[in-house]
Amino acid sequence: MGHRLGRWHLLLIALVAALLIGALAMLGLDRAMRVSALAETRTAATSQAAILAAGLESELNKFSLVPRVLAVDPEVGTLLAGDRSERSVLNRRLAALARQTNAAAIYLMDADGLTLAASNWDRPDSFVGSEYGFRDYFAGALRDGTHTEFALGTVSRRPGLYLAERVGPADRPLGVVAVKVEFDSLERKWRDAEDGVFVTDLDGIVLLASNPDWRFRAAEAETAAGARPARDPARDAMRFGIAQIETLALPWAGPATSRIRMIEKIQPIAPVGWELHLLADPAPRLSTAIANGRLAGVLGLALLGLAGAGGFIWLRQRSERATAQVAAQTAALREQLQQANRLATLGQITAGLGHEIRQPLAAMRVYAESGGRLLAADRKDEAAGNFDKIAGLADKIGRITEESLQFSRRTPSEPKDIPLTEVIEGSLLLLRDQIRQSGITLVLPEHDEAAVMVRAQHVQLEQVLVNLLQNALQACGTGGHITIAVAADRQQVRLSVSDDGPGVATELRDTLFQPFITGRPEGIGLGLAIARDIMGRIGGDLVLEDNETGACFTMMIPAA
């Protein structure tokens, strides 16, 4: 009897000990799952913030070129000089340009701020005749040559970014060209896809937001010097429609009984000095991770051996599903990052493309005017020759614009057989102005060598080659040498880009293709990482090879 009681006593102690061990294990498991879920949320938020910032920077770079080009347009200068005969033509040009670029408005003001021409000239809310000399962007453009300001529209009361450029020299300004950009569609995309996104200016004022109630509030963070400087209520009322700027309190997530602070990731926006803030809600990942951890723990403690086998199968299936989901999300993020990189690259070379287009446009105008005079003089054969030249120049502009549009498009995932010469010619067409301005000596492969067929995607190969050529241009500087070489066998084609620059530092060679590793102070270290990822996904590779001088990067492409 005493022996039986002793055994039950030991069993009870063992049971209590097992319960205590199980409870401690459950607490430890909860903590581990919580830490893991928060880390996953931070990692995903960091990647997504970088992608959104790159997209916004690309949009801003696209619009920043419009006022610069218009500021040197002959028709703009003629109108500001006092000739109003072509005002209606300029109004229609501005309207067409606003439609093409999706700008809210493009308008031209004289040196006193009076609007002379505008893209909305034929609408009830036309800017023509309105005076904007009191605006900061107008005064700043007259003073500095270029200026930006985010504010409510005087007429529309809709918020937008004003990009202004002075026309004429600083000592005798003729006027100012301004472009207003609205971000309604971008904010709607953020609202549908993200937990929370907002953009602040240098003073911490929210300018763009996925939640309209956050706009024109001051972010909670203070400046490096401490509290933010006092604001001018009258100026804020004019810019934002609010005299007293309230503080934006970041939202919390989760149920009221266990609220969790949203994770915030900040990404700088060049060149306007803004910051993009991405808010990520960790609550779904936390609840899922903790619930899954507890379920796994209960199953493990309750079923022991048999349940352990079942738990192992369940965990394996769950891991496979999570792996598939992560793979799908990674593929989507990779494609978005590649697209953002293409748009950012296109934004960097757009000024050169504008130069390539302006020259034939000017020549076309001269040939057209000359052709008209020849027709008036009944010299039809000579006039026909002028018009043939105009057609040839139009074809050249078409090739440039088509190449830039193709470079910016999202591409299908299936590779196809393409001649390598098309990729080389398209890349050089995009970079022609940079190469010419740098005085680079460019050595190209023979046409027969470059005409080899490869199995890949045109735009993706072009994205990698443009990245390598831009790196080579920056490395070798003015008057350097760049060589493009092609070698092929039955399995693969090797496309090499070599330069005579300083080469790659020894300490960077092993980590050069890792994200955020760069040898340039102004670089972010994503170009080569994206380029190698692209090559790997088509069955090729990107390698750094030994070279007597400078650097040599080789694209290994599957042969067709």
Coordinates of C-alpha atoms in Angstrom, one line a residue:
M1 CA 0.0 0.0 0.0
G2 CA 2.8 2.4 0.9
H3 CA 4.7 1.4 -2.2
R4 CA 1.7 2.2 -4.4
L5 CA 1.2 5.5 -2.7
G6 CA 4.8 6.3 -3.3
R7 CA 4.6 5.5 -7.0
W8 CA 1.5 7.7 -7.4
H9 CA 3.4 10.4 -5.5
L10 CA 6.3 10.2 -7.9
L11 CA 3.9 10.2 -10.9
L12 CA 2.2 13.3 -9.6
I13 CA 5.6 15.0 -9.1
A14 CA 6.6 14.0 -12.7
L15 CA 3.2 15.3 -14.0
V16 CA 3.7 18.7 -12.2
A17 CA 7.3 18.9 -13.4
A18 CA 6.1 18.2 -17.0
L19 CA 3.5 20.9 -16.8
L20 CA 6.0 23.4 -15.5
I21 CA 8.5 22.5 -18.2
G22 CA 5.8 22.7 -20.8
A23 CA 4.7 26.1 -19.5
L24 CA 8.3 27.4 -19.6
A25 CA 8.8 25.9 -23.0
M26 CA 5.6 27.6 -24.2
L27 CA 6.7 31.0 -22.9
G28 CA 10.1 30.6 -24.5
L29 CA 8.5 29.6 -27.8
D30 CA 6.2 32.6 -27.7
R31 CA 9.1 34.9 -27.2
A32 CA 11.1 33.3 -30.0
M33 CA 8.2 33.5 -32.4
R34 CA 7.6 37.1 -31.5
V35 CA 11.2 38.1 -32.1
S36 CA 11.2 36.2 -35.5
A37 CA 8.0 37.8 -36.7
L38 CA 9.2 41.3 -35.8
A39 CA 12.4 40.7 -37.6
E40 CA 10.6 39.4 -40.7
T41 CA 8.3 42.5 -40.7
R42 CA 11.3 44.8 -40.4
T43 CA 13.1 43.1 -43.3
A44 CA 10.1 43.2 -45.6
A45 CA 9.4 46.8 -44.7
T46 CA 13.0 47.8 -45.5
S47 CA 12.8 46.3 -48.9
Q48 CA 9.4 47.7 -49.7
A49 CA 10.4 51.2 -48.6
A50 CA 13.4 51.1 -50.9
I51 CA 11.2 50.1 -53.8
L52 CA 8.6 52.8 -53.2
A53 CA 11.3 55.4 -52.7
A54 CA 12.9 54.4 -56.0
G55 CA 9.6 54.7 -57.8
L56 CA 8.9 58.2 -56.4
E57 CA 12.4 59.4 -57.2
S58 CA 11.9 58.2 -60.8
E59 CA 8.6 60.1 -61.1
L60 CA 10.2 63.3 -59.7
N61 CA 13.2 62.9 -62.1
K62 CA 10.9 62.6 -65.1
F63 CA 9.0 65.8 -64.3
S64 CA 12.1 67.8 -63.3
L65 CA 13.2 67.8 -67.0
V66 CA 10.1 69.4 -68.3
P67 CA 10.7 73.0 -67.0
R68 CA 14.4 72.8 -67.8
V69 CA 13.6 72.0 -71.5
L70 CA 10.9 74.6 -71.7
A71 CA 13.1 77.3 -70.2
V72 CA 15.4 77.2 -73.3
D73 CA 12.5 76.7 -75.8
P74 CA 12.7 79.5 -78.5
E75 CA 8.9 80.0 -78.5
V76 CA 8.9 80.5 -74.7
G77 CA 11.6 83.2 -75.1
T78 CA 9.8 84.9 -77.9
L79 CA 6.5 85.2 -75.9
L80 CA 8.3 86.5 -72.9
A81 CA 10.2 89.0 -75.0
G82 CA 6.9 90.6 -76.0
D83 CA 5.7 88.8 -79.1
R84 CA 2.2 87.5 -78.4
S85 CA 1.4 86.3 -81.9
E86 CA 2.1 82.7 -81.2
R87 CA 0.5 82.5 -77.7
S88 CA -2.3 80.2 -78.9
V89 CA 0.2 77.8 -80.4
L90 CA 2.2 77.7 -77.2
N91 CA -1.0 77.2 -75.2
R92 CA -1.8 74.1 -77.2
R93 CA 1.8 72.8 -77.0
L94 CA 1.7 73.1 -73.2
A95 CA -1.7 71.3 -73.1
A96 CA -0.3 68.4 -75.2
L97 CA 2.8 68.2 -73.1
A98 CA 0.7 68.1 -69.9
R99 CA -1.4 65.2 -71.3
Q100 CA 1.7 63.3 -72.3
T101 CA 3.5 63.7 -69.0
N102 CA 0.4 63.5 -66.7
A103 CA 1.3 66.9 -65.2
A104 CA -1.6 68.7 -63.5
A105 CA -0.6 72.0 -65.1
I106 CA 2.3 73.7 -67.1
Y107 CA 2.3 77.4 -67.3
L108 CA 4.5 80.4 -68.2
M109 CA 4.8 83.6 -66.1
D110 CA 6.6 86.9 -66.9
A111 CA 9.1 88.5 -64.6
D112 CA 6.3 90.0 -62.5
G113 CA 4.5 86.7 -62.0
L114 CA 1.7 87.3 -64.5
T115 CA 0.7 84.0 -66.3
L116 CA 0.9 84.5 -70.1
A117 CA 0.3 80.9 -71.3
A118 CA -0.9 77.7 -69.6
S119 CA -1.9 74.1 -70.4
N120 CA -5.3 74.8 -69.0
W121 CA -5.9 78.0 -71.0
D122 CA -9.3 76.7 -72.4
R123 CA -10.8 75.7 -69.0
P124 CA -12.8 77.7 -66.5
D125 CA -10.0 77.4 -64.0
S126 CA -7.4 78.7 -66.5
F127 CA -4.2 80.2 -65.0
V128 CA -3.8 82.7 -67.8
G129 CA -4.0 86.2 -66.4
S130 CA -3.4 85.0 -62.8
E131 CA -0.5 86.6 -60.9
Y132 CA 1.7 84.3 -58.9
G133 CA 4.6 86.6 -57.9
F134 CA 3.9 86.0 -54.2
R135 CA 4.6 82.2 -54.5
D136 CA 7.9 80.9 -53.0
Y137 CA 8.6 78.8 -56.1
F138 CA 8.4 81.9 -58.3
A139 CA 10.7 84.1 -56.2
G140 CA 13.1 81.2 -55.6
A141 CA 13.4 80.4 -59.4
L142 CA 14.1 84.1 -60.2
R143 CA 16.7 84.1 -57.5
D144 CA 18.4 80.7 -57.8
G145 CA 17.4 79.6 -61.4
T146 CA 15.4 76.6 -60.2
H147 CA 13.1 76.0 -57.2
T148 CA 10.5 73.6 -55.9
E149 CA 7.6 74.0 -53.5
F150 CA 4.8 71.7 -52.3
A151 CA 1.6 73.7 -51.7
L152 CA -2.1 73.9 -52.3
G153 CA -3.2 75.4 -55.6
T154 CA -4.5 78.9 -55.4
V155 CA -7.3 78.2 -57.8
S156 CA -7.9 74.4 -57.5
R157 CA -7.0 74.1 -53.7
R158 CA -5.5 70.7 -54.6
P159 CA -2.1 69.9 -53.2
G160 CA 0.9 69.4 -55.5
L161 CA 4.6 69.9 -56.1
Y162 CA 5.5 73.0 -58.1
L163 CA 8.8 72.7 -60.2
A164 CA 9.9 76.1 -61.4
E165 CA 12.7 77.2 -63.8
R166 CA 13.9 80.7 -64.6
V167 CA 13.9 81.8 -68.2
G168 CA 16.8 84.1 -69.1
P169 CA 19.9 85.2 -67.2
A170 CA 19.9 86.1 -63.5
D171 CA 20.5 89.8 -64.1
R172 CA 17.8 90.1 -66.8
P173 CA 15.2 87.3 -66.1
L174 CA 12.4 87.1 -68.7
G175 CA 10.1 85.0 -66.6
V176 CA 9.5 81.6 -65.0
V177 CA 8.2 78.2 -66.3
A178 CA 6.4 76.1 -63.7
V179 CA 5.0 72.6 -63.7
K180 CA 2.5 71.4 -61.1
V181 CA 2.5 67.6 -60.3
E182 CA -0.3 66.0 -58.3
F183 CA 0.1 62.6 -56.7
D184 CA -3.5 61.4 -56.3
S185 CA -3.0 58.1 -58.2
L186 CA 0.3 57.3 -56.3
E187 CA -1.5 57.9 -53.0
R188 CA -4.4 55.6 -54.0
K189 CA -1.9 52.8 -54.9
W190 CA -0.3 53.2 -51.4
R191 CA -3.7 53.2 -49.8
D192 CA -4.6 49.9 -51.5
A193 CA -1.3 48.1 -51.0
E194 CA 0.4 49.3 -47.8
D195 CA -0.4 49.5 -44.1
G196 CA 0.7 53.2 -44.2
V197 CA 2.9 55.4 -46.2
F198 CA 3.7 59.1 -46.0
V199 CA 6.4 61.5 -47.3
T200 CA 7.8 64.5 -45.3
D201 CA 9.7 67.5 -46.3
L202 CA 12.9 69.0 -44.6
D203 CA 10.7 70.5 -41.8
G204 CA 9.0 67.1 -41.1
I205 CA 5.7 68.2 -42.6
V206 CA 3.7 65.4 -44.2
L207 CA 3.1 66.2 -47.9
L208 CA 1.9 62.9 -49.4
A209 CA 0.1 60.1 -47.5
S210 CA -1.9 57.0 -48.0
N211 CA -4.3 58.4 -45.4
P212 CA -5.5 61.9 -46.4
D213 CA -6.0 62.8 -42.7
W214 CA -2.2 62.7 -42.2
R215 CA -1.4 65.3 -44.8
F216 CA 0.0 68.7 -43.6
R217 CA 0.7 67.4 -40.1
A218 CA 4.1 67.5 -38.4
A219 CA 5.9 64.1 -37.9
E220 CA 6.7 63.3 -34.3
A221 CA 10.5 63.1 -34.8
E222 CA 12.6 66.1 -33.9
T223 CA 15.4 67.6 -35.9
A224 CA 19.1 66.9 -35.0
A225 CA 19.3 70.3 -33.2
G226 CA 16.3 69.4 -30.9
A227 CA 12.9 70.9 -31.2
R228 CA 11.7 72.0 -34.6
P229 CA 11.9 75.8 -35.3
A230 CA 8.8 78.0 -34.9
R231 CA 6.6 78.2 -37.9
D232 CA 5.0 81.2 -39.7
P233 CA 1.2 80.6 -39.4
A234 CA 0.5 83.1 -42.3
R235 CA 2.9 81.3 -44.6
D236 CA 1.5 77.8 -43.6
A237 CA -2.0 79.0 -44.2
M238 CA -1.1 80.1 -47.7
R239 CA 0.9 76.9 -48.5
F240 CA -1.1 74.3 -46.8
G241 CA -4.5 75.9 -46.0
I242 CA -3.8 75.4 -42.2
A243 CA -2.4 78.1 -39.9
Q244 CA -1.6 75.8 -37.0
I245 CA 0.2 72.6 -37.9
E246 CA -0.8 69.7 -35.6
T247 CA 1.4 66.8 -34.7
L248 CA 1.0 63.4 -36.5
A249 CA 0.7 60.6 -33.9
L250 CA 1.8 57.3 -35.6
P251 CA -1.0 54.7 -35.4
W252 CA -0.9 51.6 -33.3
A253 CA -1.8 48.1 -34.4
G254 CA -3.6 45.0 -33.0
P255 CA -6.6 44.7 -30.6
A256 CA -7.1 47.2 -27.8
T257 CA -6.0 44.7 -25.2
S258 CA -2.6 44.2 -26.7
R259 CA -1.7 47.1 -28.9
I260 CA 1.6 47.1 -30.8
R261 CA 3.4 50.1 -32.2
M262 CA 3.7 50.1 -36.0
I263 CA 7.2 49.5 -37.4
E264 CA 8.5 52.6 -39.3
K265 CA 11.1 52.5 -42.0
I266 CA 12.5 55.8 -43.4
Q267 CA 14.0 56.1 -46.9
P268 CA 15.5 59.4 -48.2
I269 CA 14.1 60.8 -51.5
A270 CA 16.5 62.6 -53.8
P271 CA 16.8 65.2 -55.1
V272 CA 14.2 67.2 -53.2
G273 CA 15.3 66.3 -49.7
W274 CA 12.1 64.5 -48.7
E275 CA 11.8 61.3 -46.7
L276 CA 9.5 58.4 -47.3
H277 CA 8.1 56.7 -44.2
L278 CA 6.7 53.2 -44.5
L279 CA 4.5 51.9 -41.6
A280 CA 4.3 48.1 -41.3
D281 CA 1.8 46.3 -39.1
P282 CA 3.5 43.4 -37.3
A283 CA 0.2 42.2 -35.7
P284 CA -0.8 39.7 -38.4
R285 CA 2.7 38.1 -38.4
L286 CA 2.9 38.1 -34.6
S287 CA -0.5 36.5 -34.1
T288 CA 0.1 33.9 -36.8
A289 CA 3.6 33.1 -35.5
I290 CA 2.6 32.8 -31.9
A291 CA -0.5 30.7 -32.7
N292 CA 1.5 28.4 -34.9
G293 CA 4.2 28.1 -32.2
R294 CA 1.7 27.3 -29.5
L295 CA 0.0 24.7 -31.7
A296 CA 3.3 23.0 -32.4
G297 CA 4.2 23.0 -28.7
V298 CA 0.8 21.6 -27.6
L299 CA 1.0 18.9 -30.2
G300 CA 4.5 18.0 -29.3
L301 CA 3.8 17.8 -25.5
A302 CA 0.5 16.0 -25.9
L303 CA 1.2 13.4 -28.5
L304 CA 4.9 12.8 -27.9
G305 CA 6.2 10.2 -30.4
L306 CA 3.2 9.7 -32.7
A307 CA 2.1 13.3 -32.5
G308 CA 5.8 14.3 -33.0
A309 CA 5.8 12.5 -36.3
G310 CA 2.5 14.2 -37.3
G311 CA 3.9 17.5 -36.1
F312 CA 7.0 17.0 -38.2
I313 CA 4.9 16.4 -41.3
W314 CA 2.7 19.5 -40.6
L315 CA 5.7 21.7 -40.0
R316 CA 7.3 20.5 -43.2
Q317 CA 4.1 21.3 -45.2
R318 CA 3.8 24.6 -43.5
S319 CA 7.5 25.4 -44.2
E320 CA 6.9 24.4 -47.9
R321 CA 3.9 26.7 -48.1
A322 CA 5.8 29.5 -46.4
T323 CA 8.7 28.9 -48.7
A324 CA 6.4 29.0 -51.7
Q325 CA 4.8 32.2 -50.5
V326 CA 8.2 33.8 -49.7
A327 CA 9.4 32.7 -53.1
A328 CA 6.4 34.3 -54.8
Q329 CA 6.8 37.5 -52.8
T330 CA 10.5 37.6 -53.5
A331 CA 9.9 37.2 -57.2
A332 CA 7.4 40.0 -57.1
L333 CA 9.7 42.3 -55.1
R334 CA 12.7 41.3 -57.4
E335 CA 10.6 42.3 -60.5
Q336 CA 9.6 45.6 -58.9
L337 CA 13.2 46.3 -57.9
Q338 CA 14.4 45.6 -61.4
Q339 CA 11.7 47.9 -62.8
A340 CA 12.5 50.6 -60.3
N341 CA 16.2 50.2 -61.3
R342 CA 15.4 50.5 -65.0
L343 CA 13.3 53.6 -64.4
A344 CA 16.0 55.2 -62.2
T345 CA 18.6 54.4 -64.9
L346 CA 16.3 55.9 -67.5
G347 CA 15.8 59.0 -65.4
Q348 CA 19.6 59.4 -65.2
I349 CA 20.0 59.3 -69.0
T350 CA 16.9 61.2 -69.9
A351 CA 18.7 64.5 -70.2
G352 CA 21.0 63.0 -72.8
L353 CA 18.0 61.6 -74.7
G354 CA 16.5 65.1 -74.6
H355 CA 19.6 66.5 -76.2
E356 CA 19.6 63.7 -78.9
I357 CA 16.0 64.7 -79.7
R358 CA 16.4 68.5 -79.6
Q359 CA 19.1 68.5 -82.3
P360 CA 17.0 66.7 -85.0
L361 CA 13.9 68.7 -84.0
A362 CA 15.8 72.0 -84.6
A363 CA 17.1 70.6 -87.9
M364 CA 13.6 69.5 -89.0
R365 CA 12.3 73.0 -88.3
V366 CA 15.0 74.6 -90.5
Y367 CA 14.4 72.1 -93.3
A368 CA 10.6 72.7 -93.1
E369 CA 11.0 76.5 -93.2
S370 CA 13.5 76.2 -96.1
G371 CA 11.2 73.7 -97.9
G372 CA 8.3 76.2 -97.7
R373 CA 10.4 79.0 -99.3
L374 CA 11.6 76.6 -102.0
L375 CA 8.0 75.6 -102.8
A376 CA 7.1 79.3 -103.0
A377 CA 9.9 79.7 -105.5
D378 CA 8.6 76.7 -107.5
R379 CA 11.8 74.8 -106.7
K380 CA 9.9 71.5 -106.1
D381 CA 12.8 69.1 -106.5
E382 CA 14.9 70.9 -103.9
A383 CA 11.9 71.1 -101.5
A384 CA 11.3 67.4 -101.9
G385 CA 14.9 66.8 -100.8
N386 CA 14.3 68.8 -97.7
F387 CA 11.2 66.8 -96.9
D388 CA 13.1 63.6 -97.3
K389 CA 15.6 64.8 -94.8
I390 CA 12.8 65.7 -92.4
A391 CA 11.4 62.2 -92.7
G392 CA 14.8 60.7 -92.0
L393 CA 15.2 62.9 -88.8
A394 CA 11.7 61.8 -87.7
D395 CA 12.7 58.2 -88.0
K396 CA 15.8 58.9 -85.9
I397 CA 13.6 60.5 -83.2
G398 CA 11.2 57.5 -83.4
R399 CA 14.1 55.1 -82.8
I400 CA 15.3 57.0 -79.8
T401 CA 11.8 57.3 -78.2
E402 CA 10.9 53.7 -79.0
E403 CA 14.1 52.4 -77.4
S404 CA 13.5 54.5 -74.2
L405 CA 9.9 53.3 -74.0
Q406 CA 10.9 49.6 -74.5
F407 CA 13.6 50.0 -71.8
S408 CA 11.0 51.3 -69.3
R409 CA 8.4 48.6 -69.9
R410 CA 7.8 45.5 -67.7
T411 CA 8.9 42.5 -69.7
P412 CA 7.4 39.0 -70.1
S413 CA 9.1 36.3 -68.1
E414 CA 9.7 33.9 -71.0
P415 CA 13.1 34.3 -72.8
K416 CA 13.4 34.1 -76.6
D417 CA 16.1 34.0 -79.3
I418 CA 17.4 37.4 -80.0
P419 CA 20.5 38.8 -81.9
L420 CA 23.0 40.2 -79.4
T421 CA 23.7 43.2 -81.7
E422 CA 20.2 44.5 -81.0
V423 CA 21.0 44.6 -77.3
I424 CA 24.4 46.4 -77.9
E425 CA 22.9 48.9 -80.3
G426 CA 20.0 49.7 -78.0
S427 CA 22.2 50.3 -75.0
L428 CA 24.6 52.6 -77.0
L429 CA 21.5 54.5 -78.3
L430 CA 20.4 55.3 -74.7
L431 CA 24.0 56.3 -73.6
R432 CA 25.1 58.0 -76.8
D433 CA 25.1 61.5 -75.3
Q434 CA 27.0 60.5 -72.1
I435 CA 29.6 58.7 -74.2
R436 CA 30.0 61.7 -76.5
Q437 CA 30.3 64.3 -73.6
S438 CA 32.8 62.1 -71.8
G439 CA 35.2 62.0 -74.8
I440 CA 35.4 58.2 -74.4
T441 CA 37.1 56.0 -77.0
L442 CA 34.7 53.1 -77.5
V443 CA 35.9 49.9 -79.1
L444 CA 33.1 47.7 -80.5
P445 CA 33.2 44.1 -81.6
E446 CA 33.0 43.2 -85.3
H447 CA 29.4 43.0 -86.7
D448 CA 29.6 39.3 -87.3
E449 CA 30.7 38.6 -83.8
A450 CA 28.0 40.8 -82.3
A451 CA 25.2 39.2 -84.5
V452 CA 25.4 35.9 -82.6
M453 CA 21.9 34.7 -81.3
V454 CA 21.3 34.3 -77.6
R455 CA 18.4 32.9 -75.5
A456 CA 17.3 35.7 -73.1
Q457 CA 15.1 38.8 -72.8
H458 CA 16.0 41.9 -74.7
V459 CA 15.2 44.5 -72.0
Q460 CA 16.8 42.5 -69.2
L461 CA 20.1 42.1 -71.1
E462 CA 20.0 45.7 -72.1
Q463 CA 19.4 46.7 -68.4
V464 CA 22.6 44.8 -67.4
L465 CA 24.7 46.1 -70.3
V466 CA 23.6 49.7 -69.6
N467 CA 24.5 49.3 -65.9
L468 CA 28.0 48.0 -66.8
L469 CA 28.6 50.8 -69.4
Q470 CA 27.5 53.5 -66.9
N471 CA 29.9 52.0 -64.3
A472 CA 32.7 52.0 -66.9
L473 CA 32.0 55.6 -67.9
Q474 CA 32.2 56.7 -64.3
A475 CA 35.4 54.7 -63.7
C476 CA 37.5 55.8 -66.6
G477 CA 36.5 59.4 -66.7
T478 CA 37.0 61.9 -69.5
G479 CA 39.1 60.7 -72.4
G480 CA 39.2 57.0 -71.2
H481 CA 38.9 53.8 -73.2
I482 CA 36.0 51.3 -73.0
T483 CA 36.1 48.0 -75.0
I484 CA 33.0 45.8 -75.7
A485 CA 34.0 42.3 -76.8
V486 CA 32.0 39.2 -77.7
A487 CA 33.1 35.5 -77.7
A488 CA 30.8 32.6 -78.3
D489 CA 30.7 28.8 -78.2
R490 CA 27.9 26.3 -78.5
Q491 CA 26.7 26.6 -75.0
Q492 CA 27.1 30.3 -74.1
V493 CA 28.1 33.7 -75.3
R494 CA 30.5 36.0 -73.4
L495 CA 29.8 39.7 -73.6
S496 CA 32.6 41.7 -71.9
V497 CA 32.9 45.4 -70.9
S498 CA 36.4 46.5 -69.9
D499 CA 37.7 50.0 -69.1
D500 CA 41.1 51.6 -68.2
G501 CA 39.9 53.1 -64.9
P502 CA 41.4 52.4 -61.5
G503 CA 39.8 49.0 -61.3
V504 CA 38.0 47.3 -58.3
A505 CA 39.7 47.6 -54.9
T506 CA 41.0 44.3 -53.6
E507 CA 38.9 44.4 -50.4
L508 CA 35.7 44.7 -52.5
R509 CA 36.3 41.9 -55.0
D510 CA 34.8 39.1 -52.8
T511 CA 31.7 41.1 -51.9
L512 CA 31.2 43.3 -54.9
F513 CA 27.9 41.5 -56.1
Q514 CA 26.3 41.7 -52.6
P515 CA 23.5 44.3 -52.1
F516 CA 24.6 47.7 -50.7
I517 CA 28.3 47.0 -51.4
T518 CA 29.8 49.8 -53.5
G519 CA 33.1 51.5 -54.2
R520 CA 31.6 54.9 -54.9
P521 CA 30.6 57.3 -52.1
E522 CA 27.4 58.3 -54.0
G523 CA 26.4 54.7 -54.9
I524 CA 23.9 52.6 -53.0
G525 CA 25.3 49.2 -54.2
L526 CA 22.2 47.7 -55.9
G527 CA 23.2 47.9 -59.6
L528 CA 25.6 44.9 -59.8
A529 CA 23.5 42.8 -57.3
I530 CA 20.4 43.3 -59.5
A531 CA 22.5 42.7 -62.7
R532 CA 23.9 39.3 -61.4
D533 CA 20.4 38.3 -60.2
I534 CA 19.0 39.0 -63.7
M535 CA 21.8 36.9 -65.4
G536 CA 21.3 34.0 -63.0
R537 CA 17.5 33.9 -63.6
I538 CA 18.1 33.5 -67.4
G539 CA 20.6 30.7 -66.8
G540 CA 23.7 32.8 -67.2
D541 CA 26.1 34.7 -64.9
L542 CA 27.9 38.0 -64.4
V543 CA 31.6 37.8 -63.3
L544 CA 34.5 40.2 -62.6
E545 CA 37.5 39.0 -64.5
D546 CA 41.2 39.8 -64.1
N547 CA 42.4 42.7 -66.4
E548 CA 45.7 44.4 -66.9
T549 CA 44.2 47.8 -66.4
G550 CA 40.9 48.9 -65.0
A551 CA 37.9 46.5 -64.6
C552 CA 36.4 43.8 -66.8
F553 CA 32.9 42.5 -66.3
T554 CA 31.7 39.6 -68.4
M555 CA 28.0 38.6 -69.0
M556 CA 27.7 34.9 -69.6
I557 CA 24.5 34.4 -71.8
P558 CA 23.0 31.1 -72.9
A559 CA 23.4 30.6 -76.6
A560 CA 20.4 30.1 -78.8

